[in-house]
Tab-separated table of C-alpha atoms in Angstrom:
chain	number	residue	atom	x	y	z
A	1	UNK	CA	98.025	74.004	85.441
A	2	UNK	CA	98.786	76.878	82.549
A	3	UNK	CA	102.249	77.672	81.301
A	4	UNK	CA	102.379	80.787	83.706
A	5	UNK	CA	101.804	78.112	87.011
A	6	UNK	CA	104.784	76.286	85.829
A	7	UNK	CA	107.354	78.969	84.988
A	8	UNK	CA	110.814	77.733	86.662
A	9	UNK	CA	111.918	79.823	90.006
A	10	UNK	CA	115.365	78.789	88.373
A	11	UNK	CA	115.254	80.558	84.756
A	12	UNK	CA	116.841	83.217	83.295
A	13	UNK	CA	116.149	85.220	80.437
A	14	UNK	CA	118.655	83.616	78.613
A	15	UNK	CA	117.433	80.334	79.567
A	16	UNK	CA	113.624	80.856	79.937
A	17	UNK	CA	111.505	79.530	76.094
A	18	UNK	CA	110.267	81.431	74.327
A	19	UNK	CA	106.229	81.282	74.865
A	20	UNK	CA	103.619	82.333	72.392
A	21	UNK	CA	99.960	83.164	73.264
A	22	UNK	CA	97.122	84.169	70.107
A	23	UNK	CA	94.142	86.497	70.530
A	24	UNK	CA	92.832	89.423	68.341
A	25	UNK	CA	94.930	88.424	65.183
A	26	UNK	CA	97.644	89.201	67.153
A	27	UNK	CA	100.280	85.790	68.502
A	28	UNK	CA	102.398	87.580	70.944
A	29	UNK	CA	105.848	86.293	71.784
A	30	UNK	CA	106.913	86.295	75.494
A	31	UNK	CA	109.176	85.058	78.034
A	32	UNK	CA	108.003	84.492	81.739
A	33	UNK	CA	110.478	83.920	84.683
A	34	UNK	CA	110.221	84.151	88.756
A	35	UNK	CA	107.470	83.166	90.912
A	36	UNK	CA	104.449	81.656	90.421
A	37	UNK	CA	102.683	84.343	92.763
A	38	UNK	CA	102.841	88.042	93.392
A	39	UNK	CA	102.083	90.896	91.336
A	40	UNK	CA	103.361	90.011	87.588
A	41	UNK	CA	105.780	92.960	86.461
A	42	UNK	CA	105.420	93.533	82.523
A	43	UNK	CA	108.412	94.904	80.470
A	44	UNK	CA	107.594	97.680	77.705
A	45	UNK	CA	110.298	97.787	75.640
A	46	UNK	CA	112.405	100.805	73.971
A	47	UNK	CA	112.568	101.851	70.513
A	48	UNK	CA	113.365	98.860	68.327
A	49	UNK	CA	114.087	96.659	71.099
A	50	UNK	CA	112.694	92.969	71.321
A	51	UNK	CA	112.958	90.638	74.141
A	52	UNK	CA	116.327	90.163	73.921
A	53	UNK	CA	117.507	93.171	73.985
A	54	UNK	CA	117.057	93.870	77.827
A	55	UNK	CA	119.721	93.353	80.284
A	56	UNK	CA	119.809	89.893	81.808
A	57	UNK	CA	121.069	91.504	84.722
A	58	UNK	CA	117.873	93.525	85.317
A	59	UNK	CA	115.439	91.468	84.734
A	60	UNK	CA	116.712	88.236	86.045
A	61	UNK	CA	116.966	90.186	89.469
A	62	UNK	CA	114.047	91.447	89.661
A	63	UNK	CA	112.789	87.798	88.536
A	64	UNK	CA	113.999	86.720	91.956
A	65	UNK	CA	111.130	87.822	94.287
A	66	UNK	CA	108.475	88.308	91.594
A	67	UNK	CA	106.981	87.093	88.263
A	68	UNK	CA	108.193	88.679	85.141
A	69	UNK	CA	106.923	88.989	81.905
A	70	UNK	CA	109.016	90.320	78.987
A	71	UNK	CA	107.134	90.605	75.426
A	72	UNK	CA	106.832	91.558	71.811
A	73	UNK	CA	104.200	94.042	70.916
A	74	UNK	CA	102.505	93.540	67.403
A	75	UNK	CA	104.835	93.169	64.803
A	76	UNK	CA	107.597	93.383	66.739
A	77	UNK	CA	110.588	90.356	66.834
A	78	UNK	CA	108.399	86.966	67.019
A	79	UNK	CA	105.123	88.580	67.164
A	80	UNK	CA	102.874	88.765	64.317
A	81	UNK	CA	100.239	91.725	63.395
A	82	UNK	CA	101.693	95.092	62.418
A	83	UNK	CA	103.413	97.587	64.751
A	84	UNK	CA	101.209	100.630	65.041
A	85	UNK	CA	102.107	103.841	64.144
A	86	UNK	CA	100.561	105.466	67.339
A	87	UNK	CA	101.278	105.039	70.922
A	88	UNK	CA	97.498	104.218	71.612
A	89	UNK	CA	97.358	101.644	69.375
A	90	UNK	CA	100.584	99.959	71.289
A	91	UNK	CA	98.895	100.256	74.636
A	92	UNK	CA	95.493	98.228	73.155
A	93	UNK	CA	97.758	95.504	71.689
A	94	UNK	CA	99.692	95.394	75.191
A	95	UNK	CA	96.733	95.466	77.473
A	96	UNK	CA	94.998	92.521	74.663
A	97	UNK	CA	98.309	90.561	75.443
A	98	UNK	CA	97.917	91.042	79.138
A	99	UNK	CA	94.516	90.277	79.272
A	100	UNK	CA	95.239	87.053	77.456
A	101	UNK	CA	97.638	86.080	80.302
A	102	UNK	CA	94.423	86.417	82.018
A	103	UNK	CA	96.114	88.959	84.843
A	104	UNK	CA	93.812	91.159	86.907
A	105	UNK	CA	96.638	93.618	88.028
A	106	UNK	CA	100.020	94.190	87.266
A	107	UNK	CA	103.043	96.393	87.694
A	108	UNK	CA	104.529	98.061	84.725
A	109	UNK	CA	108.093	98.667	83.558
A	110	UNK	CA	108.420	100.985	80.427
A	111	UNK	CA	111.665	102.039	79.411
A	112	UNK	CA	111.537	104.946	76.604
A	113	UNK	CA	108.945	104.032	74.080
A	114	UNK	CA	107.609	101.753	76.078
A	115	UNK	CA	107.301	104.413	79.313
A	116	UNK	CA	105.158	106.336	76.875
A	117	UNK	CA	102.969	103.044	76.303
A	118	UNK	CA	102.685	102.623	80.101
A	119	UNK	CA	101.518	105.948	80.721
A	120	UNK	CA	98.678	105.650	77.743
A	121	UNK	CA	98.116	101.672	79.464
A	122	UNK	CA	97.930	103.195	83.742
A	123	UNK	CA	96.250	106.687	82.580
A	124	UNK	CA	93.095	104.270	80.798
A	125	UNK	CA	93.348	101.504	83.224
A	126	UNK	CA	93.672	102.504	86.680
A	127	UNK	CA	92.147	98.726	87.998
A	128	UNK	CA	94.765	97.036	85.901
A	129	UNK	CA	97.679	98.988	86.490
A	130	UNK	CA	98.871	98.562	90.288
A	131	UNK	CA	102.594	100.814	89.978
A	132	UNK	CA	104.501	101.547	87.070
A	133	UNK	CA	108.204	102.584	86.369
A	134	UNK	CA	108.988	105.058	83.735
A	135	UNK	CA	112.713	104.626	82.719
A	136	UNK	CA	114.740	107.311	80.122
A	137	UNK	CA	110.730	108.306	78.760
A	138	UNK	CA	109.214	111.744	78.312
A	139	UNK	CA	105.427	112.574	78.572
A	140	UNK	CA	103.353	113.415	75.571
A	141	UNK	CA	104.046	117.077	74.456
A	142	UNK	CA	107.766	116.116	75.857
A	143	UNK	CA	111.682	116.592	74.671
A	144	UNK	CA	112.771	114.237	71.854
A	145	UNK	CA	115.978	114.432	69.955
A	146	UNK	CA	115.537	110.726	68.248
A	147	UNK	CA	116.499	111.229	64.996
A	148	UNK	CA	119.522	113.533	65.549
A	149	UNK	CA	120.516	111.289	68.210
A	150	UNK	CA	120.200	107.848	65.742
A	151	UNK	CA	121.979	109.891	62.784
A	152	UNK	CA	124.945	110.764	65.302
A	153	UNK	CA	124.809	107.101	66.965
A	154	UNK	CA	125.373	105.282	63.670
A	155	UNK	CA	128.007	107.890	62.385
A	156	UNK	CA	130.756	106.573	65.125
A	157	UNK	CA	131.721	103.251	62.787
A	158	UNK	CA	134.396	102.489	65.210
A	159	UNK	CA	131.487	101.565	68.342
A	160	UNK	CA	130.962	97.559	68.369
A	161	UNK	CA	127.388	98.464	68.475
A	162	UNK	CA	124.738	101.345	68.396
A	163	UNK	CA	123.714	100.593	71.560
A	164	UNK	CA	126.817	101.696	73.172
A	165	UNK	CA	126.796	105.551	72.097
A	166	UNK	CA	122.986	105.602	72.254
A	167	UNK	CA	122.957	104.117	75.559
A	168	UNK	CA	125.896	105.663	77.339
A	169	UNK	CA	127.833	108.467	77.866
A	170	UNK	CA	131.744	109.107	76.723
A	171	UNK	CA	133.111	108.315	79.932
A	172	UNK	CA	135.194	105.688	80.212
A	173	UNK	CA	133.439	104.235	82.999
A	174	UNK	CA	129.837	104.505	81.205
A	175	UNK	CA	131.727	102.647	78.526
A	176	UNK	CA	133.043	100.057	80.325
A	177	UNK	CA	129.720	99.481	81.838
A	178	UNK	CA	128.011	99.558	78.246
A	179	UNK	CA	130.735	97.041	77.310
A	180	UNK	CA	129.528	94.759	79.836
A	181	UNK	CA	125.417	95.319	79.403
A	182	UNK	CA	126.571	94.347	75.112
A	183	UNK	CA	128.197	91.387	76.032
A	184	UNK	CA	125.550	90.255	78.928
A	185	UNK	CA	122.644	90.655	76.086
A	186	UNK	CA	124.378	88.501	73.713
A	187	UNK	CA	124.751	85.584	75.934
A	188	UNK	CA	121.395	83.590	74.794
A	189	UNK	CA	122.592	81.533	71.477
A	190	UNK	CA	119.824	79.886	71.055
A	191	UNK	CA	115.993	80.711	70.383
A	192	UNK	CA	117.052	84.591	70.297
A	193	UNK	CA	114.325	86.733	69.432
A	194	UNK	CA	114.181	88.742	65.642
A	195	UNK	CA	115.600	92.416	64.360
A	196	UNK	CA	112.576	92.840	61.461
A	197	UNK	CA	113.882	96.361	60.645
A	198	UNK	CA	112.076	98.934	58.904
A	199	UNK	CA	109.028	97.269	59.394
A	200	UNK	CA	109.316	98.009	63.318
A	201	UNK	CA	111.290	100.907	63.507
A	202	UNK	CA	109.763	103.615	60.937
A	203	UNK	CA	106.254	103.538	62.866
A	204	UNK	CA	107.797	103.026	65.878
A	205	UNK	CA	109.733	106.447	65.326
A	206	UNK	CA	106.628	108.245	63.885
A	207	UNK	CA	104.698	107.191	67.076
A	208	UNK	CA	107.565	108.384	69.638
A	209	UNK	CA	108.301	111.710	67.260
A	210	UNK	CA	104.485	112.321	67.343
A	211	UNK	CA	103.929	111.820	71.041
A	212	UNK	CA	106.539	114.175	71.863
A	213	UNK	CA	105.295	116.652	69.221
A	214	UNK	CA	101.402	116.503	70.748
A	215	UNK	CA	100.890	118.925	73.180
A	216	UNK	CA	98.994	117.738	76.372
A	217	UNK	CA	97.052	120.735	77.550
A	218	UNK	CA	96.865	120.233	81.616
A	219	UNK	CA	98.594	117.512	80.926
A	220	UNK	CA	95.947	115.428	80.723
A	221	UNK	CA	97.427	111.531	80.727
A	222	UNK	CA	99.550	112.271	83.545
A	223	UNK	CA	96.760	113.707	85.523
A	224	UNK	CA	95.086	110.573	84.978
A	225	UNK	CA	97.556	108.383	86.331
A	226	UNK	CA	96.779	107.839	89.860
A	227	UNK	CA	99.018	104.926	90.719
A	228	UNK	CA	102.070	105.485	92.338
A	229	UNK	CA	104.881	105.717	90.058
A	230	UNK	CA	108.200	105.407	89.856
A	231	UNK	CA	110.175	107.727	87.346
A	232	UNK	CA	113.986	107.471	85.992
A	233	UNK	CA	116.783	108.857	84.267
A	234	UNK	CA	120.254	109.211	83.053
A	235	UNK	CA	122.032	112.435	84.070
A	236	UNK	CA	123.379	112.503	80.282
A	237	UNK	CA	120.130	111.169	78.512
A	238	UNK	CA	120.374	112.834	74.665
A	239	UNK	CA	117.394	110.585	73.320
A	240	UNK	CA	114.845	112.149	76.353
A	241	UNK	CA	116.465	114.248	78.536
A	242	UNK	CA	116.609	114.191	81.989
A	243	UNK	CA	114.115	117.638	82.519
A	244	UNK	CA	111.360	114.867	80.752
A	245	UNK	CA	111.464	112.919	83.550
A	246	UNK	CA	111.691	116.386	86.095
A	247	UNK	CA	108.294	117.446	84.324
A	248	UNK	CA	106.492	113.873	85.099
A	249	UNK	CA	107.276	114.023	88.767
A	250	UNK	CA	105.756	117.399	88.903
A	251	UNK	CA	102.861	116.414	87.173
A	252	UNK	CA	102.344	112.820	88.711
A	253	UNK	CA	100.155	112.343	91.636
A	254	UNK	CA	102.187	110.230	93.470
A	255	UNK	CA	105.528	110.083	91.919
A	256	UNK	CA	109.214	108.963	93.087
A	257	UNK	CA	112.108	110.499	90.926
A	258	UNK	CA	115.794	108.956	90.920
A	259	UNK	CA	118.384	110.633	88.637
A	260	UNK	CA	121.691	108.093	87.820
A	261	UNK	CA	125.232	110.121	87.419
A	262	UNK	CA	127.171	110.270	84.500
A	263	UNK	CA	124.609	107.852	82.455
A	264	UNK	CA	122.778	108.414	79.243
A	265	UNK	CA	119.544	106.375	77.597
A	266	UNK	CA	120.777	103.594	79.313
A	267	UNK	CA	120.682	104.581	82.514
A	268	UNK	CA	119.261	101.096	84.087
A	269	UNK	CA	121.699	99.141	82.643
A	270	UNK	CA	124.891	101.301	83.430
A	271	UNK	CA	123.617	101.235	87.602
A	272	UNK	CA	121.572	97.835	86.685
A	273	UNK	CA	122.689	97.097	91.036
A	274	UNK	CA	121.038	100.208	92.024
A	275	UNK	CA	118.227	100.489	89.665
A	276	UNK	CA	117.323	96.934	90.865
A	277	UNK	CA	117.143	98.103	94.056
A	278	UNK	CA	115.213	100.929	93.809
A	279	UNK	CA	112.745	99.450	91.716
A	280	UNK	CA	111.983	96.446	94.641
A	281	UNK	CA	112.079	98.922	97.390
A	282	UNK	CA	109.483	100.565	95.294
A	283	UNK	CA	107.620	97.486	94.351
A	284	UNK	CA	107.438	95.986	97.482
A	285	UNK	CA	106.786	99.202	99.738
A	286	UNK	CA	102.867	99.460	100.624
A	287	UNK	CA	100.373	100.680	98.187
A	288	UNK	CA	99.455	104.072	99.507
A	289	UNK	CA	103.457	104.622	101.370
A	290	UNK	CA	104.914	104.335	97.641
């Protein structure tokens, strides 16, 4: 019996260890929680984000009904190798740590840089990739105001965190909601992941900056993706904004689109109820009706 058979039904992301697995130079960090069985759902994670930085109250839901699997892509937090400058090179290092879970299929959740990693990962691996979710992401050739966005985040000294102007909107409903999602991701004391700064976050940027910047004539990569897909965004998203996620359900084949009110980059967290909901209706609705 492997590590994945024996994954407790009863952890949480703040309770599940923290699991390593080595192949290609490369020893990935993960956490695995839910079922034994079903289709595993793999996290892609945003722009400088590590394992810990997702919402508890996301993924432990959808842990419920389903196995998930929340990692570190080279270089980032726990994991070792160097984070690539390039969004291609992120989806070959997540598709090597996938394989080395030894998965056949799974579902993919990538919220911002990570939705651009699962559209490079579902438009080059249609067998592997059953049904992704693109959350606050834009295609390639796409809207980007990253920097501006950073430089205006980290101005506002008075915000308990980054995260909370990047993330939501002024209201003070989106703020008492981002509030909440800071306090819910600093629950796990021990074992939390690692911040390993520059090192993650200047290629990280020059990959996102250049993805955006690419043009996709015909838009090729979403062409591509044939599996039915599930795209999101904040009404108020200044990272990617909302008409990114408007131009992927034109392009997709078979695409849902869901648009959250008075929300920003953080969209998932702010309505974490109702994106959880939408995502398993999603998940869970037959292949071709989804």
């Amino acid at each position: 019996m492997t590590q994945l058979d024996i994954a407790s039904q009863d952890a949480s992301l703040e309770t599940a260890p923290t699991r390593y697995i080595e192949g290609g130079g490369i020893r990935f960090a993960y956490r695995r929680l839910g079922r034994s069985t079903g289709t595993p759902l793999v996290l892609l994670q945003h722009f400088s984000g590590n394992i810990d930085a997702w919402d508890p109250a996301v993924v432990n839901a959808l842990a419920t009904d389903r196995p998930v699997v929340a990692f570190d892509n080279a270089g980032v937090g726990r994991s070792t190798g160097q984070t690539p400058d390039n969004i291609a090179a992120m989806a070959r290092d997540a598709v090597a740590f996938i394989n080395l879970l030894g998965f056949s299929e799974v579902d993919l959740l990538g919220f911002s840089l990570g939705g651009c990693v699962a559209q490079q990962i579902a438009a080059e691996h249609e067998r592997l990739v059953r049904k992704l979710i693109l959350v606050g992401t834009a295609p390639k050739g796409g809207e980007e105001h990253l920097l501006a966005v950073l430089q205006q985040a980290f101005s506002q000294t008075d915000a308990p965190d980054p995260r909370l102007p990047l993330f939501f909107t002024n209201s003070s409903a989106s703020r008492s909601s981002g509030l909440a999602f800071l306090k819910r991701t600093k629950v796990r004391k021990d074992d939390r992941d690692t911040d390993n700064g520059s090192a993650v976050t200047d290629p990280q940027a020059k990959a996102l900056i250049t993805w955006c910047a690419t043009p996709d004539p015909g838009h090729a990569i979403l062409s591509a993706i044939r599996q039915p897909a599930l795209v999101v965004s904040g009404s108020h998203d200044t990272m990617l904004p909302a008409n990114n996620a408007y131009a992927m359900f034109k392009e997709l084949s078979n695409a849902q689109l869901v648009l959250y009110p008075d929300s920003g980059h953080g969209a998932l967290f702010q309505h974490h109820e109702m994106f959880v909901s939408h995502v398993r209706t999603f998940l869970d609705a037959l292949h071709g009706d989804a």
